[in-house]
CSV table of C-alpha atoms in Angstrom, one decimal:
chain,number,residue,atom,x,y,z
A,10,MET,CA,12.6,129.1,-153.1
A,11,ASN,CA,9.3,129.5,-154.9
A,12,MET,CA,8.5,128.7,-159.0
A,13,TYR,CA,7.7,132.4,-160.4
A,14,THR,CA,8.4,133.1,-163.5
A,15,PRO,CA,9.7,136.5,-164.9
A,16,GLY,CA,6.4,137.6,-167.3
A,17,ASN,CA,3.4,135.2,-165.1
A,18,GLY,CA,1.9,138.7,-163.4
A,19,ILE,CA,3.2,140.2,-159.7
A,20,HIS,CA,4.7,138.1,-157.6
A,21,ALA,CA,6.2,138.5,-153.4
A,22,GLU,CA,7.8,137.6,-150.6
A,23,VAL,CA,7.6,137.6,-147.0
A,24,GLY,CA,9.7,140.9,-146.5
A,25,ASP,CA,8.5,142.7,-150.2
A,26,GLN,CA,7.4,146.3,-150.1
A,27,ILE,CA,3.9,146.7,-151.6
A,28,VAL,CA,4.1,149.7,-153.0
A,29,VAL,CA,0.3,151.4,-154.0
A,30,GLY,CA,-0.4,154.6,-156.4
A,31,SER,CA,-3.1,157.1,-154.9
A,32,PRO,CA,-6.0,156.8,-156.1
A,33,THR,CA,-5.7,160.8,-157.0
A,34,VAL,CA,-3.7,163.3,-157.4
A,35,GLY,CA,-1.8,165.2,-154.0
A,36,THR,CA,-2.7,162.2,-152.5
A,37,PRO,CA,-0.4,160.3,-150.9
A,38,GLY,CA,-0.1,156.6,-151.9
A,39,ARG,CA,0.4,153.7,-149.2
A,40,ASP,CA,3.0,151.2,-148.2
A,41,GLY,CA,3.4,147.7,-146.6
A,42,GLU,CA,5.3,145.7,-145.7
A,43,VAL,CA,4.4,141.4,-147.1
A,44,ILE,CA,4.2,139.0,-143.8
A,45,ALA,CA,2.4,136.2,-144.6
A,46,LEU,CA,1.8,134.8,-148.6
A,47,HIS,CA,-1.4,132.4,-149.0
A,48,HIS,CA,0.4,131.1,-152.1
A,49,ALA,CA,3.9,128.7,-152.4
A,50,ASP,CA,4.9,130.8,-155.8
A,51,GLY,CA,4.3,134.0,-154.7
A,52,THR,CA,1.1,135.0,-156.1
A,53,PRO,CA,-1.5,136.9,-154.0
A,54,PRO,CA,-3.6,137.5,-152.1
A,55,TYR,CA,-0.9,138.1,-150.2
A,56,ASP,CA,-1.2,140.1,-145.6
A,57,VAL,CA,0.1,143.3,-145.8
A,58,ARG,CA,1.2,145.4,-142.8
A,59,TRP,CA,0.2,148.6,-143.7
A,60,SER,CA,2.9,152.1,-143.3
A,61,ASP,CA,0.7,154.2,-142.2
A,62,SER,CA,-2.0,152.2,-140.2
A,63,GLY,CA,-0.3,149.4,-139.0
A,64,ARG,CA,-2.9,147.2,-139.5
A,65,THR,CA,-2.3,144.3,-141.4
A,66,THR,CA,-5.8,143.3,-144.8
A,67,VAL,CA,-5.0,140.9,-147.0
A,68,PHE,CA,-4.4,142.7,-149.8
A,69,PHE,CA,-5.3,142.0,-154.0
A,70,PRO,CA,-2.6,143.8,-155.7
A,71,GLY,CA,-4.6,146.6,-158.6
A,72,PRO,CA,-3.0,147.8,-161.5
A,73,ASP,CA,-2.0,150.7,-159.5
A,74,ALA,CA,0.6,148.4,-157.4
A,75,HIS,CA,3.5,147.3,-157.4
A,76,VAL,CA,6.6,144.8,-155.5
A,77,ARG,CA,9.6,146.2,-154.1
A,78,HIS,CA,11.2,143.7,-154.0
A,79,LEU,CA,14.3,145.0,-150.9
A,80,HIS,CA,16.0,140.9,-150.6
A,81,GLU,CA,17.5,141.5,-154.6
A,82,ALA,CA,19.9,143.5,-154.0
A,83,PRO,CA,22.3,142.1,-152.0
A,84,ALA,CA,25.5,144.6,-152.1
A,85,PRO,CA,28.5,144.3,-154.3
A,86,PRO,CA,31.5,142.0,-153.4
A,87,THR,CA,34.7,144.1,-151.7
A,88,ARG,CA,37.8,143.2,-151.3
A,89,PRO,CA,40.3,143.6,-149.6
A,90,ARG,CA,42.3,147.5,-150.6
A,91,ARG,CA,45.9,146.4,-151.3
A,92,PRO,CA,48.2,148.3,-149.2
A,93,TYR,CA,49.4,150.5,-152.0
A,94,GLU,CA,45.4,151.3,-152.8
A,95,ALA,CA,45.4,153.1,-149.3
A,96,GLY,CA,44.7,156.8,-149.8
A,97,ARG,CA,43.3,156.2,-152.7
A,98,THR,CA,39.3,156.5,-152.5
A,99,GLY,CA,37.0,155.1,-155.9
């Protein structure tokens, strides 16, 4: 695990998604997967495989970039249903 502290700038881990806004109105932004880190603490730059081209580049995020931490939202634990709840939904 890395030593990132919230509020210290952009942070990513391998498997996260980088999303970059479009530089002009009417053109799409870009997104890609972080496939390697250059620093153990998760700070830039990152090796990113871009979804639109499949190419891998070294990426230094600008102000229009953000990270989607895809691994941070585990599914909530589910409890087994009791027999009397079999017909219920929700």
